[in-house]
JSON list of C-alpha atoms in Angstrom, two decimals:
[
{"chain": "V", "resi": 1, "resn": "ASN", "atom": "CA", "xyz": [-93.81, -138.83, -181.79]},
{"chain": "V", "resi": 2, "resn": "ALA", "atom": "CA", "xyz": [-94.28, -142.46, -182.77]},
{"chain": "V", "resi": 3, "resn": "GLY", "atom": "CA", "xyz": [-93.44, -141.62, -186.39]},
{"chain": "V", "resi": 4, "resn": "VAL", "atom": "CA", "xyz": [-94.79, -144.12, -188.93]},
{"chain": "V", "resi": 5, "resn": "THR", "atom": "CA", "xyz": [-96.34, -147.25, -187.47]},
{"chain": "V", "resi": 6, "resn": "GLN", "atom": "CA", "xyz": [-97.43, -150.39, -189.30]},
{"chain": "V", "resi": 7, "resn": "THR", "atom": "CA", "xyz": [-99.49, -153.37, -188.21]},
{"chain": "V", "resi": 8, "resn": "PRO", "atom": "CA", "xyz": [-99.21, -156.30, -188.28]},
{"chain": "V", "resi": 9, "resn": "LYS", "atom": "CA", "xyz": [-95.47, -157.04, -188.34]},
{"chain": "V", "resi": 10, "resn": "PHE", "atom": "CA", "xyz": [-95.99, -160.50, -189.77]},
{"chain": "V", "resi": 11, "resn": "GLN", "atom": "CA", "xyz": [-98.91, -162.10, -191.61]},
{"chain": "V", "resi": 12, "resn": "VAL", "atom": "CA", "xyz": [-99.53, -165.41, -193.33]},
{"chain": "V", "resi": 13, "resn": "LEU", "atom": "CA", "xyz": [-102.44, -165.66, -195.75]},
{"chain": "V", "resi": 14, "resn": "LYS", "atom": "CA", "xyz": [-103.86, -168.36, -197.94]},
{"chain": "V", "resi": 15, "resn": "THR", "atom": "CA", "xyz": [-104.35, -167.71, -201.63]},
{"chain": "V", "resi": 16, "resn": "GLY", "atom": "CA", "xyz": [-107.60, -165.87, -202.20]},
{"chain": "V", "resi": 17, "resn": "GLN", "atom": "CA", "xyz": [-107.88, -164.37, -198.75]},
{"chain": "V", "resi": 18, "resn": "SER", "atom": "CA", "xyz": [-108.16, -160.62, -198.29]},
{"chain": "V", "resi": 19, "resn": "MET", "atom": "CA", "xyz": [-106.64, -158.43, -195.63]},
{"chain": "V", "resi": 20, "resn": "THR", "atom": "CA", "xyz": [-105.73, -154.86, -194.76]},
{"chain": "V", "resi": 21, "resn": "LEU", "atom": "CA", "xyz": [-102.28, -153.66, -193.80]},
{"chain": "V", "resi": 22, "resn": "GLN", "atom": "CA", "xyz": [-102.49, -150.68, -191.49]},
{"chain": "V", "resi": 23, "resn": "CYS", "atom": "CA", "xyz": [-100.29, -147.59, -191.60]},
{"chain": "V", "resi": 24, "resn": "ALA", "atom": "CA", "xyz": [-100.47, -144.49, -189.43]},
{"chain": "V", "resi": 25, "resn": "GLN", "atom": "CA", "xyz": [-98.29, -141.42, -188.95]},
{"chain": "V", "resi": 26, "resn": "ASP", "atom": "CA", "xyz": [-98.46, -138.71, -186.30]},
{"chain": "V", "resi": 27, "resn": "MET", "atom": "CA", "xyz": [-96.29, -136.08, -188.02]},
{"chain": "V", "resi": 28, "resn": "ASN", "atom": "CA", "xyz": [-99.12, -134.38, -189.94]},
{"chain": "V", "resi": 29, "resn": "HIS", "atom": "CA", "xyz": [-97.44, -135.28, -193.24]},
{"chain": "V", "resi": 30, "resn": "GLU", "atom": "CA", "xyz": [-99.56, -134.76, -196.33]},
{"chain": "V", "resi": 31, "resn": "TYR", "atom": "CA", "xyz": [-97.82, -137.43, -198.38]},
{"chain": "V", "resi": 32, "resn": "MET", "atom": "CA", "xyz": [-98.06, -141.17, -197.67]},
{"chain": "V", "resi": 33, "resn": "SER", "atom": "CA", "xyz": [-97.09, -144.13, -199.77]},
{"chain": "V", "resi": 34, "resn": "TRP", "atom": "CA", "xyz": [-96.87, -147.91, -199.86]},
{"chain": "V", "resi": 35, "resn": "TYR", "atom": "CA", "xyz": [-93.90, -149.84, -201.23]},
{"chain": "V", "resi": 36, "resn": "ARG", "atom": "CA", "xyz": [-93.09, -153.49, -201.57]},
{"chain": "V", "resi": 37, "resn": "GLN", "atom": "CA", "xyz": [-89.58, -154.88, -201.28]},
{"chain": "V", "resi": 38, "resn": "ASP", "atom": "CA", "xyz": [-88.62, -158.19, -202.86]},
{"chain": "V", "resi": 39, "resn": "PRO", "atom": "CA", "xyz": [-85.23, -159.93, -202.53]},
{"chain": "V", "resi": 40, "resn": "GLY", "atom": "CA", "xyz": [-82.53, -158.37, -204.70]},
{"chain": "V", "resi": 41, "resn": "MET", "atom": "CA", "xyz": [-84.74, -155.48, -205.71]},
{"chain": "V", "resi": 42, "resn": "GLY", "atom": "CA", "xyz": [-85.26, -152.00, -204.48]},
{"chain": "V", "resi": 43, "resn": "LEU", "atom": "CA", "xyz": [-88.54, -150.68, -203.21]},
{"chain": "V", "resi": 44, "resn": "ARG", "atom": "CA", "xyz": [-91.34, -150.45, -205.73]},
{"chain": "V", "resi": 45, "resn": "LEU", "atom": "CA", "xyz": [-94.15, -147.96, -205.28]},
{"chain": "V", "resi": 46, "resn": "ILE", "atom": "CA", "xyz": [-97.63, -149.49, -205.04]},
{"chain": "V", "resi": 47, "resn": "HIS", "atom": "CA", "xyz": [-99.94, -146.54, -204.27]},
{"chain": "V", "resi": 48, "resn": "TYR", "atom": "CA", "xyz": [-99.52, -143.09, -202.86]},
{"chain": "V", "resi": 49, "resn": "SER", "atom": "CA", "xyz": [-101.56, -140.20, -201.51]},
{"chain": "V", "resi": 50, "resn": "VAL", "atom": "CA", "xyz": [-100.88, -136.46, -201.46]},
{"chain": "V", "resi": 51, "resn": "GLY", "atom": "CA", "xyz": [-103.61, -135.70, -198.96]},
{"chain": "V", "resi": 52, "resn": "ALA", "atom": "CA", "xyz": [-106.84, -136.92, -197.44]},
{"chain": "V", "resi": 53, "resn": "GLY", "atom": "CA", "xyz": [-109.23, -138.06, -200.15]},
{"chain": "V", "resi": 54, "resn": "ILE", "atom": "CA", "xyz": [-106.52, -138.13, -202.84]},
{"chain": "V", "resi": 55, "resn": "THR", "atom": "CA", "xyz": [-104.82, -141.34, -203.95]},
{"chain": "V", "resi": 56, "resn": "ASP", "atom": "CA", "xyz": [-103.02, -142.47, -207.07]},
{"chain": "V", "resi": 57, "resn": "GLN", "atom": "CA", "xyz": [-101.34, -145.53, -208.50]},
{"chain": "V", "resi": 58, "resn": "GLY", "atom": "CA", "xyz": [-97.65, -146.20, -208.39]},
{"chain": "V", "resi": 59, "resn": "GLU", "atom": "CA", "xyz": [-95.53, -148.64, -210.34]},
{"chain": "V", "resi": 60, "resn": "VAL", "atom": "CA", "xyz": [-97.16, -151.92, -209.22]},
{"chain": "V", "resi": 61, "resn": "PRO", "atom": "CA", "xyz": [-100.78, -151.23, -208.17]},
{"chain": "V", "resi": 62, "resn": "ASN", "atom": "CA", "xyz": [-102.54, -154.37, -209.42]},
{"chain": "V", "resi": 63, "resn": "GLY", "atom": "CA", "xyz": [-104.15, -156.42, -206.68]},
{"chain": "V", "resi": 64, "resn": "TYR", "atom": "CA", "xyz": [-104.07, -153.61, -204.13]},
{"chain": "V", "resi": 65, "resn": "ASN", "atom": "CA", "xyz": [-106.50, -150.89, -203.06]},
{"chain": "V", "resi": 66, "resn": "VAL", "atom": "CA", "xyz": [-105.98, -147.85, -200.87]},
{"chain": "V", "resi": 67, "resn": "SER", "atom": "CA", "xyz": [-108.02, -145.05, -199.38]},
{"chain": "V", "resi": 68, "resn": "ARG", "atom": "CA", "xyz": [-107.11, -141.97, -197.36]},
{"chain": "V", "resi": 69, "resn": "SER", "atom": "CA", "xyz": [-109.95, -140.72, -195.22]},
{"chain": "V", "resi": 70, "resn": "THR", "atom": "CA", "xyz": [-107.73, -138.94, -192.69]},
{"chain": "V", "resi": 71, "resn": "THR", "atom": "CA", "xyz": [-104.28, -137.34, -192.77]},
{"chain": "V", "resi": 72, "resn": "GLU", "atom": "CA", "xyz": [-103.00, -139.91, -190.28]},
{"chain": "V", "resi": 73, "resn": "ASP", "atom": "CA", "xyz": [-104.06, -143.24, -191.79]},
{"chain": "V", "resi": 74, "resn": "PHE", "atom": "CA", "xyz": [-103.34, -144.92, -195.10]},
{"chain": "V", "resi": 75, "resn": "PRO", "atom": "CA", "xyz": [-104.44, -148.59, -195.16]},
{"chain": "V", "resi": 76, "resn": "LEU", "atom": "CA", "xyz": [-103.46, -150.98, -197.95]},
{"chain": "V", "resi": 77, "resn": "ARG", "atom": "CA", "xyz": [-105.98, -153.65, -198.92]},
{"chain": "V", "resi": 78, "resn": "LEU", "atom": "CA", "xyz": [-105.13, -156.90, -200.61]},
{"chain": "V", "resi": 79, "resn": "LEU", "atom": "CA", "xyz": [-108.30, -157.94, -202.42]},
{"chain": "V", "resi": 80, "resn": "SER", "atom": "CA", "xyz": [-107.52, -161.59, -203.19]},
{"chain": "V", "resi": 81, "resn": "ALA", "atom": "CA", "xyz": [-104.04, -162.58, -202.05]},
{"chain": "V", "resi": 82, "resn": "ALA", "atom": "CA", "xyz": [-101.74, -164.37, -204.48]},
{"chain": "V", "resi": 83, "resn": "PRO", "atom": "CA", "xyz": [-98.32, -166.00, -203.85]},
{"chain": "V", "resi": 84, "resn": "SER", "atom": "CA", "xyz": [-96.76, -163.25, -206.02]},
{"chain": "V", "resi": 85, "resn": "GLN", "atom": "CA", "xyz": [-97.74, -160.78, -203.29]},
{"chain": "V", "resi": 86, "resn": "THR", "atom": "CA", "xyz": [-95.40, -162.44, -200.80]},
{"chain": "V", "resi": 87, "resn": "SER", "atom": "CA", "xyz": [-93.13, -159.55, -199.90]},
{"chain": "V", "resi": 88, "resn": "VAL", "atom": "CA", "xyz": [-92.17, -157.03, -197.27]},
{"chain": "V", "resi": 89, "resn": "TYR", "atom": "CA", "xyz": [-94.42, -153.98, -197.32]},
{"chain": "V", "resi": 90, "resn": "PHE", "atom": "CA", "xyz": [-93.29, -150.55, -196.19]},
{"chain": "V", "resi": 91, "resn": "CYS", "atom": "CA", "xyz": [-95.36, -147.46, -195.57]},
{"chain": "V", "resi": 92, "resn": "ALA", "atom": "CA", "xyz": [-93.73, -144.03, -195.74]},
{"chain": "V", "resi": 93, "resn": "SER", "atom": "CA", "xyz": [-94.71, -140.42, -195.22]},
{"chain": "V", "resi": 94, "resn": "SER", "atom": "CA", "xyz": [-93.23, -137.10, -196.25]},
{"chain": "V", "resi": 95, "resn": "TYR", "atom": "CA", "xyz": [-93.87, -133.39, -196.32]},
{"chain": "V", "resi": 96, "resn": "ARG", "atom": "CA", "xyz": [-93.23, -130.27, -198.32]},
{"chain": "V", "resi": 97, "resn": "LYS", "atom": "CA", "xyz": [-91.40, -127.26, -196.92]},
{"chain": "V", "resi": 98, "resn": "SER", "atom": "CA", "xyz": [-90.82, -123.96, -198.69]},
{"chain": "V", "resi": 99, "resn": "GLY", "atom": "CA", "xyz": [-92.34, -125.53, -201.78]},
{"chain": "V", "resi": 100, "resn": "ARG", "atom": "CA", "xyz": [-89.84, -128.39, -201.93]},
{"chain": "V", "resi": 101, "resn": "MET", "atom": "CA", "xyz": [-90.32, -132.00, -201.08]},
{"chain": "V", "resi": 102, "resn": "ASN", "atom": "CA", "xyz": [-88.23, -133.61, -198.37]},
{"chain": "V", "resi": 103, "resn": "GLU", "atom": "CA", "xyz": [-87.12, -136.96, -197.07]},
{"chain": "V", "resi": 104, "resn": "GLN", "atom": "CA", "xyz": [-89.45, -139.88, -196.52]},
{"chain": "V", "resi": 105, "resn": "PHE", "atom": "CA", "xyz": [-90.00, -141.48, -193.13]},
{"chain": "V", "resi": 106, "resn": "PHE", "atom": "CA", "xyz": [-90.50, -145.23, -193.21]},
{"chain": "V", "resi": 107, "resn": "GLY", "atom": "CA", "xyz": [-92.40, -147.61, -191.00]},
{"chain": "V", "resi": 108, "resn": "PRO", "atom": "CA", "xyz": [-90.83, -150.86, -189.74]},
{"chain": "V", "resi": 109, "resn": "GLY", "atom": "CA", "xyz": [-92.52, -153.00, -192.41]},
{"chain": "V", "resi": 110, "resn": "THR", "atom": "CA", "xyz": [-94.99, -155.86, -192.62]},
{"chain": "V", "resi": 111, "resn": "ARG", "atom": "CA", "xyz": [-93.66, -159.24, -193.75]},
{"chain": "V", "resi": 112, "resn": "LEU", "atom": "CA", "xyz": [-96.42, -160.98, -195.70]},
{"chain": "V", "resi": 113, "resn": "THR", "atom": "CA", "xyz": [-96.40, -164.58, -196.85]},
{"chain": "V", "resi": 114, "resn": "VAL", "atom": "CA", "xyz": [-99.11, -165.91, -199.15]},
{"chain": "V", "resi": 115, "resn": "LEU", "atom": "CA", "xyz": [-99.37, -169.68, -199.33]},
{"chain": "F", "resi": 1, "resn": "SER", "atom": "CA", "xyz": [-88.77, -149.69, -213.56]},
{"chain": "F", "resi": 2, "resn": "GLN", "atom": "CA", "xyz": [-85.86, -148.73, -211.34]},
{"chain": "F", "resi": 3, "resn": "GLN", "atom": "CA", "xyz": [-84.31, -145.39, -212.16]},
{"chain": "F", "resi": 4, "resn": "GLY", "atom": "CA", "xyz": [-81.18, -145.74, -210.06]},
{"chain": "F", "resi": 5, "resn": "GLU", "atom": "CA", "xyz": [-78.59, -148.48, -210.02]},
{"chain": "F", "resi": 6, "resn": "GLU", "atom": "CA", "xyz": [-76.08, -148.85, -207.23]},
{"chain": "F", "resi": 7, "resn": "ASP", "atom": "CA", "xyz": [-72.57, -150.14, -207.70]},
{"chain": "F", "resi": 8, "resn": "PRO", "atom": "CA", "xyz": [-71.13, -152.32, -206.30]},
{"chain": "F", "resi": 9, "resn": "GLN", "atom": "CA", "xyz": [-73.90, -154.72, -205.29]},
{"chain": "F", "resi": 10, "resn": "ALA", "atom": "CA", "xyz": [-71.86, -155.77, -202.25]},
{"chain": "F", "resi": 11, "resn": "LEU", "atom": "CA", "xyz": [-68.88, -154.35, -200.40]},
{"chain": "F", "resi": 12, "resn": "SER", "atom": "CA", "xyz": [-66.82, -155.80, -197.55]},
{"chain": "F", "resi": 13, "resn": "ILE", "atom": "CA", "xyz": [-64.36, -153.59, -195.68]},
{"chain": "F", "resi": 14, "resn": "GLN", "atom": "CA", "xyz": [-62.35, -153.55, -192.48]},
{"chain": "F", "resi": 15, "resn": "GLU", "atom": "CA", "xyz": [-63.46, -151.38, -189.59]},
{"chain": "F", "resi": 16, "resn": "GLY", "atom": "CA", "xyz": [-61.84, -147.96, -189.88]},
{"chain": "F", "resi": 17, "resn": "GLU", "atom": "CA", "xyz": [-61.66, -148.06, -193.68]},
{"chain": "F", "resi": 18, "resn": "ASN", "atom": "CA", "xyz": [-63.71, -145.86, -195.98]},
{"chain": "F", "resi": 19, "resn": "ALA", "atom": "CA", "xyz": [-66.59, -147.23, -198.04]},
{"chain": "F", "resi": 20, "resn": "THR", "atom": "CA", "xyz": [-67.66, -145.74, -201.36]},
{"chain": "F", "resi": 21, "resn": "MET", "atom": "CA", "xyz": [-70.70, -146.69, -203.36]},
{"chain": "F", "resi": 22, "resn": "ASN", "atom": "CA", "xyz": [-72.11, -145.19, -206.52]},
{"chain": "F", "resi": 23, "resn": "CYS", "atom": "CA", "xyz": [-75.53, -144.59, -207.99]},
{"chain": "F", "resi": 24, "resn": "SER", "atom": "CA", "xyz": [-76.24, -144.03, -211.65]},
{"chain": "F", "resi": 25, "resn": "TYR", "atom": "CA", "xyz": [-79.58, -142.94, -213.05]},
{"chain": "F", "resi": 26, "resn": "LYS", "atom": "CA", "xyz": [-81.11, -142.53, -216.46]},
{"chain": "F", "resi": 27, "resn": "THR", "atom": "CA", "xyz": [-83.19, -139.34, -216.66]},
{"chain": "F", "resi": 28, "resn": "SER", "atom": "CA", "xyz": [-82.96, -135.83, -215.26]},
{"chain": "F", "resi": 29, "resn": "ILE", "atom": "CA", "xyz": [-83.79, -135.58, -211.58]},
{"chain": "F", "resi": 30, "resn": "ASN", "atom": "CA", "xyz": [-85.03, -133.02, -209.10]},
{"chain": "F", "resi": 31, "resn": "ASN", "atom": "CA", "xyz": [-83.24, -134.59, -206.15]},
{"chain": "F", "resi": 32, "resn": "LEU", "atom": "CA", "xyz": [-81.41, -137.73, -205.09]},
{"chain": "F", "resi": 33, "resn": "GLN", "atom": "CA", "xyz": [-81.63, -139.34, -201.66]},
{"chain": "F", "resi": 34, "resn": "TRP", "atom": "CA", "xyz": [-79.64, -141.99, -199.86]},
{"chain": "F", "resi": 35, "resn": "TYR", "atom": "CA", "xyz": [-81.20, -144.37, -197.34]},
{"chain": "F", "resi": 36, "resn": "ARG", "atom": "CA", "xyz": [-79.84, -147.06, -195.05]},
{"chain": "F", "resi": 37, "resn": "GLN", "atom": "CA", "xyz": [-81.60, -150.29, -194.16]},
{"chain": "F", "resi": 38, "resn": "ASN", "atom": "CA", "xyz": [-80.41, -152.54, -191.38]},
{"chain": "F", "resi": 39, "resn": "SER", "atom": "CA", "xyz": [-81.36, -156.18, -191.71]},
{"chain": "F", "resi": 40, "resn": "GLY", "atom": "CA", "xyz": [-85.08, -156.68, -191.21]},
{"chain": "F", "resi": 41, "resn": "ARG", "atom": "CA", "xyz": [-85.76, -153.02, -190.52]},
{"chain": "F", "resi": 42, "resn": "GLY", "atom": "CA", "xyz": [-87.30, -150.05, -192.27]},
{"chain": "F", "resi": 43, "resn": "LEU", "atom": "CA", "xyz": [-85.31, -147.53, -194.27]},
{"chain": "F", "resi": 44, "resn": "VAL", "atom": "CA", "xyz": [-83.67, -144.57, -192.58]},
{"chain": "F", "resi": 45, "resn": "HIS", "atom": "CA", "xyz": [-82.98, -141.37, -194.49]},
{"chain": "F", "resi": 46, "resn": "LEU", "atom": "CA", "xyz": [-79.32, -140.31, -194.66]},
{"chain": "F", "resi": 47, "resn": "ILE", "atom": "CA", "xyz": [-78.91, -137.38, -197.05]},
{"chain": "F", "resi": 48, "resn": "LEU", "atom": "CA", "xyz": [-80.98, -135.54, -199.66]},
{"chain": "F", "resi": 49, "resn": "ILE", "atom": "CA", "xyz": [-79.11, -133.65, -202.38]},
{"chain": "F", "resi": 50, "resn": "ARG", "atom": "CA", "xyz": [-80.92, -131.42, -204.84]},
{"chain": "F", "resi": 51, "resn": "SER", "atom": "CA", "xyz": [-80.12, -131.19, -208.53]},
{"chain": "F", "resi": 52, "resn": "ASN", "atom": "CA", "xyz": [-78.45, -127.77, -208.13]},
{"chain": "F", "resi": 53, "resn": "GLU", "atom": "CA", "xyz": [-76.12, -129.03, -205.40]},
{"chain": "F", "resi": 54, "resn": "ARG", "atom": "CA", "xyz": [-72.83, -130.84, -205.94]},
{"chain": "F", "resi": 55, "resn": "GLU", "atom": "CA", "xyz": [-71.81, -132.07, -202.50]},
{"chain": "F", "resi": 56, "resn": "LYS", "atom": "CA", "xyz": [-73.31, -132.52, -199.04]},
{"chain": "F", "resi": 57, "resn": "HIS", "atom": "CA", "xyz": [-71.93, -133.75, -195.76]},
{"chain": "F", "resi": 58, "resn": "SER", "atom": "CA", "xyz": [-73.52, -135.24, -192.69]},
{"chain": "F", "resi": 59, "resn": "GLY", "atom": "CA", "xyz": [-71.18, -136.47, -189.98]},
{"chain": "F", "resi": 60, "resn": "ARG", "atom": "CA", "xyz": [-69.08, -139.26, -191.53]},
{"chain": "F", "resi": 61, "resn": "LEU", "atom": "CA", "xyz": [-71.14, -139.25, -194.71]},
{"chain": "F", "resi": 62, "resn": "ARG", "atom": "CA", "xyz": [-70.30, -137.38, -197.89]},
{"chain": "F", "resi": 63, "resn": "VAL", "atom": "CA", "xyz": [-72.54, -137.37, -200.94]},
{"chain": "F", "resi": 64, "resn": "THR", "atom": "CA", "xyz": [-71.64, -135.99, -204.35]},
{"chain": "F", "resi": 65, "resn": "LEU", "atom": "CA", "xyz": [-73.88, -135.43, -207.34]},
{"chain": "F", "resi": 66, "resn": "ASP", "atom": "CA", "xyz": [-72.75, -135.06, -210.94]},
{"chain": "F", "resi": 67, "resn": "THR", "atom": "CA", "xyz": [-75.80, -134.30, -213.05]},
{"chain": "F", "resi": 68, "resn": "SER", "atom": "CA", "xyz": [-73.75, -134.23, -216.28]},
{"chain": "F", "resi": 69, "resn": "LYS", "atom": "CA", "xyz": [-72.78, -137.88, -215.69]},
{"chain": "F", "resi": 70, "resn": "LYS", "atom": "CA", "xyz": [-76.11, -138.74, -214.06]},
{"chain": "F", "resi": 71, "resn": "SER", "atom": "CA", "xyz": [-74.35, -140.22, -211.07]},
{"chain": "F", "resi": 72, "resn": "SER", "atom": "CA", "xyz": [-73.95, -139.84, -207.33]},
{"chain": "F", "resi": 73, "resn": "SER", "atom": "CA", "xyz": [-71.60, -141.31, -204.77]},
{"chain": "F", "resi": 74, "resn": "LEU", "atom": "CA", "xyz": [-71.90, -141.98, -201.05]},
{"chain": "F", "resi": 75, "resn": "LEU", "atom": "CA", "xyz": [-68.72, -142.08, -198.99]},
{"chain": "F", "resi": 76, "resn": "ILE", "atom": "CA", "xyz": [-68.69, -143.40, -195.45]},
{"chain": "F", "resi": 77, "resn": "THR", "atom": "CA", "xyz": [-65.46, -142.49, -193.68]},
{"chain": "F", "resi": 78, "resn": "ALA", "atom": "CA", "xyz": [-63.88, -144.38, -190.78]},
{"chain": "F", "resi": 79, "resn": "SER", "atom": "CA", "xyz": [-66.44, -147.17, -190.99]},
{"chain": "F", "resi": 80, "resn": "ARG", "atom": "CA", "xyz": [-67.79, -148.93, -187.90]},
{"chain": "F", "resi": 81, "resn": "ALA", "atom": "CA", "xyz": [-69.45, -152.29, -187.39]},
{"chain": "F", "resi": 82, "resn": "ALA", "atom": "CA", "xyz": [-72.74, -150.43, -186.95]},
{"chain": "F", "resi": 83, "resn": "ASP", "atom": "CA", "xyz": [-72.45, -149.22, -190.58]},
{"chain": "F", "resi": 84, "resn": "THR", "atom": "CA", "xyz": [-73.15, -152.79, -191.74]},
{"chain": "F", "resi": 85, "resn": "ALA", "atom": "CA", "xyz": [-76.38, -152.37, -193.72]},
{"chain": "F", "resi": 86, "resn": "SER", "atom": "CA", "xyz": [-77.84, -152.02, -197.19]},
{"chain": "F", "resi": 87, "resn": "TYR", "atom": "CA", "xyz": [-77.66, -148.58, -198.76]},
{"chain": "F", "resi": 88, "resn": "PHE", "atom": "CA", "xyz": [-80.15, -147.39, -201.36]},
{"chain": "F", "resi": 89, "resn": "CYS", "atom": "CA", "xyz": [-80.23, -144.40, -203.62]},
{"chain": "F", "resi": 90, "resn": "ALA", "atom": "CA", "xyz": [-83.59, -142.98, -204.61]},
{"chain": "F", "resi": 91, "resn": "THR", "atom": "CA", "xyz": [-84.27, -140.40, -207.28]},
{"chain": "F", "resi": 92, "resn": "GLY", "atom": "CA", "xyz": [-87.04, -137.85, -207.42]},
{"chain": "F", "resi": 93, "resn": "LEU", "atom": "CA", "xyz": [-87.82, -136.98, -211.01]},
{"chain": "F", "resi": 94, "resn": "SER", "atom": "CA", "xyz": [-89.74, -133.80, -210.29]},
{"chain": "F", "resi": 95, "resn": "ASN", "atom": "CA", "xyz": [-90.63, -131.66, -207.31]},
{"chain": "F", "resi": 96, "resn": "ASP", "atom": "CA", "xyz": [-93.19, -134.14, -206.11]},
{"chain": "F", "resi": 97, "resn": "TYR", "atom": "CA", "xyz": [-93.03, -136.93, -203.61]},
{"chain": "F", "resi": 98, "resn": "LYS", "atom": "CA", "xyz": [-92.52, -139.98, -205.78]},
{"chain": "F", "resi": 99, "resn": "LEU", "atom": "CA", "xyz": [-89.16, -141.71, -205.52]},
{"chain": "F", "resi": 100, "resn": "SER", "atom": "CA", "xyz": [-87.59, -144.45, -207.61]},
{"chain": "F", "resi": 101, "resn": "PHE", "atom": "CA", "xyz": [-85.26, -146.76, -205.67]},
{"chain": "F", "resi": 102, "resn": "GLY", "atom": "CA", "xyz": [-82.26, -148.74, -206.82]},
{"chain": "F", "resi": 103, "resn": "ALA", "atom": "CA", "xyz": [-81.57, -152.33, -205.75]},
{"chain": "F", "resi": 104, "resn": "GLY", "atom": "CA", "xyz": [-79.03, -151.25, -203.13]},
{"chain": "F", "resi": 105, "resn": "THR", "atom": "CA", "xyz": [-75.44, -151.90, -202.04]},
{"chain": "F", "resi": 106, "resn": "THR", "atom": "CA", "xyz": [-74.89, -154.31, -199.16]},
{"chain": "F", "resi": 107, "resn": "VAL", "atom": "CA", "xyz": [-72.01, -153.15, -196.97]},
{"chain": "F", "resi": 108, "resn": "THR", "atom": "CA", "xyz": [-70.33, -155.43, -194.45]},
{"chain": "F", "resi": 109, "resn": "VAL", "atom": "CA", "xyz": [-67.87, -153.91, -192.01]},
{"chain": "F", "resi": 110, "resn": "ARG", "atom": "CA", "xyz": [-65.53, -156.50, -190.49]},
{"chain": "F", "resi": 111, "resn": "ALA", "atom": "CA", "xyz": [-64.22, -155.98, -186.97]}
]
């Protein structure tokens, strides 16, 4: 299994540009999420999904959109990039077993710089 | 807002020594998880401890949970250079998937 994959690894955008960060998992996990990590801070949840067709907002959703058309893919769209969105973005997936949630599996991250 | 706070923020130890870091949180939790992040990499899950558990072990790792004090500790025994990383605690408030991460403890193991 490849686990959780993210593309691209690095991206530089100009203010106002839009782009999509890709995330895919091959573990058939129902739960997927996007976090951002800024220096000196922990991960903050942007959006999450508990299954295909179901998404919800996390702690810091403004400026980002998501959709979940398949179990495997969970892309994150930046609508109009701003310098405040300069960050490292992580995608994660997880599953439920015997009615209880379990650990999250993280992708390698996308380092985004907005000029 | 971050639910968990790790202490200390940074820790430097000699190879072979033990490293202990703590996590405090504010509200009742369903579970607490510890993750490791090597520089420039994604997070790797270490241990998940549920609210009805008090201690868990995994290799050289020992995690305790005290729900009355709303705190957890991670002990790494006989540290190695490869243990140099940032360690994060994450709390799950209910039996769903959402986690709230602390800012992490940066551990440096000196050879």
